[in-house]
Amino acid sequence: MPQQSSRPWCRPDNYIFSYIWANDKNVQEALHVRQGTKQEWNRCNHTLSYTKDVLDAVVYHEYLSDKTLRALAYSGDHDLAIPYVSTLDWIRSLNLTLEGSWSPWFVEGQIAGYSILYSKNSKYDLTFTTIKGGGHTAPEYKPKQCLAMVDRWFSYYPL
């Protein structure tokens, strides 16, 4: 069990190791980062100059839903930036067929969230899952549950 710190936890503390890791010369070499392209890696690059903005990605998802593939979408149920009900609205806009009702999924005997399955033309299916207690970046808040979710999904094990 990790040792408890007496000082208050600050969310940015989670990122300290990413700076150390990403700025390590051995890591950069392993990732084939061209030497001299960046003096120091930063988590958020606010200097990027975008020339195009995609305001609505539904058309791309509609295109993909005509292909033979499986998709997984998830939302933390405590996400205040993009609440899971907004994700449900996006899914409804794809005109998929509902393949059942909401069902809980579990990690270590506790409800980890709820999932529901949608399909289209028997070629495409979309599993939508909530992460109980997860915020906007659900894996940051609920890493064990998110790992179980993707592990099960990749293994074709129902959530």
XYZ file of C-alpha atoms in Angstrom:
159
model
C 0.000 0.000 0.000
C 1.365 3.451 -0.921
C 2.530 5.542 1.969
C 0.178 8.387 2.817
C 1.567 11.886 2.595
C 0.805 14.397 5.311
C 0.647 17.248 2.818
C -2.476 17.916 0.740
C -2.640 16.239 -2.644
C -2.507 18.530 -5.649
C -3.611 17.219 -9.032
C -0.524 18.614 -10.861
C 1.641 16.431 -8.598
C 0.521 13.492 -10.748
C 2.391 14.971 -13.717
C 5.826 15.436 -12.148
C 7.071 12.036 -13.283
C 5.846 12.626 -16.843
C 8.218 15.600 -17.126
C 11.135 13.578 -15.804
C 10.311 10.649 -18.082
C 9.653 12.649 -21.272
C 12.784 14.772 -20.891
C 15.047 11.768 -20.312
C 17.483 11.419 -23.250
C 17.164 7.606 -23.241
C 13.375 7.836 -23.516
C 13.587 10.398 -26.296
C 16.018 8.176 -28.173
C 13.750 5.133 -27.750
C 10.813 7.184 -29.088
C 12.941 8.434 -32.011
C 12.573 12.087 -31.057
C 14.852 14.058 -33.364
C 17.588 15.681 -31.326
C 17.265 19.452 -31.115
C 13.594 19.637 -32.138
C 12.494 20.538 -28.628
C 14.664 21.812 -25.794
C 12.292 20.627 -23.078
C 9.049 18.658 -23.240
C 6.010 20.345 -21.713
C 2.674 18.723 -21.006
C 0.618 21.491 -22.560
C 1.994 23.226 -25.614
C 0.082 26.495 -25.907
C 2.229 27.711 -28.812
C 0.663 25.446 -31.438
C -0.967 27.446 -34.201
C -3.957 25.568 -35.551
C -5.281 26.447 -38.984
C -8.481 24.411 -38.782
C -10.972 23.600 -36.055
C -13.413 20.701 -36.157
C -16.602 21.924 -34.519
C -18.622 18.752 -35.072
C -17.176 15.244 -35.400
C -20.522 13.456 -35.785
C -20.043 13.086 -39.556
C -16.806 11.156 -38.931
C -18.510 8.864 -36.438
C -21.405 8.294 -38.837
C -18.872 7.264 -41.495
C -17.134 4.869 -39.098
C -20.440 3.351 -37.983
C -20.888 2.023 -41.539
C -17.671 0.001 -41.203
C -17.121 -3.384 -39.601
C -15.655 -2.515 -36.230
C -16.174 -2.328 -32.505
C -15.957 0.920 -30.610
C -15.705 1.779 -26.935
C -16.765 5.121 -25.519
C -16.633 5.941 -21.834
C -17.298 8.837 -19.522
C -16.597 9.476 -15.883
C -19.923 10.017 -14.167
C -18.388 12.956 -12.246
C -17.102 14.675 -15.396
C -18.254 18.280 -15.197
C -16.533 19.292 -18.461
C -18.367 16.773 -20.677
C -21.089 15.075 -18.634
C -21.974 11.533 -19.654
C -25.463 12.684 -20.662
C -23.788 14.775 -23.389
C -22.013 11.660 -24.626
C -25.377 9.890 -24.683
C -26.787 12.715 -26.837
C -23.883 12.301 -29.260
C -24.491 8.534 -29.432
C -28.222 9.079 -30.047
C -27.344 11.365 -32.969
C -25.680 8.374 -34.684
C -29.059 6.580 -34.985
C -27.730 3.280 -33.679
C -29.892 0.413 -32.452
C -30.044 -0.102 -28.710
C -29.126 -3.722 -27.936
C -30.260 -3.996 -24.333
C -30.541 -1.985 -21.191
C -28.073 -0.415 -18.806
C -26.229 -2.976 -16.754
C -23.704 -2.559 -13.959
C -20.182 -3.881 -14.279
C -17.969 -4.716 -11.339
C -14.376 -4.541 -10.141
C -13.514 -6.425 -6.967
C -17.193 -6.938 -6.170
C -18.027 -3.222 -6.346
C -19.992 -1.444 -9.062
C -17.420 0.253 -11.287
C -19.964 1.822 -13.638
C -22.761 1.017 -16.026
C -22.638 -0.030 -19.664
C -24.946 -0.267 -22.639
C -24.485 -1.657 -26.153
C -25.528 -0.106 -29.468
C -25.167 -1.567 -32.971
C -25.718 -0.841 -36.640
C -26.181 -3.276 -39.531
C -24.781 -6.160 -37.442
C -21.283 -4.981 -38.449
C -20.703 -2.142 -36.045
C -21.135 -2.052 -32.303
C -20.500 0.649 -29.768
C -20.171 -0.070 -26.079
C -20.756 2.971 -23.902
C -19.599 2.734 -20.321
C -19.638 5.039 -17.346
C -16.861 5.044 -14.785
C -18.345 5.466 -11.316
C -16.623 8.343 -9.528
C -14.499 9.209 -12.567
C -13.850 12.813 -13.519
C -13.028 14.284 -16.936
C -9.865 12.212 -17.206
C -11.394 9.048 -15.782
C -8.174 6.937 -15.799
C -6.530 9.562 -13.601
C -9.278 9.262 -11.003
C -10.132 5.566 -11.350
C -7.118 3.772 -12.860
C -8.032 0.284 -11.628
C -11.550 0.501 -13.031
C -10.418 1.958 -16.361
C -7.770 -0.728 -16.790
C -10.379 -3.408 -16.068
C -12.713 -1.761 -18.590
C -10.258 -1.720 -21.505
C -8.860 -5.142 -20.605
C -12.328 -6.677 -20.717
C -13.274 -4.829 -23.885
C -10.108 -5.919 -25.721
C -10.749 -9.478 -24.547
C -14.351 -9.408 -25.862
C -15.514 -9.920 -22.303
C -18.772 -8.113 -21.627
C -18.717 -5.209 -19.243
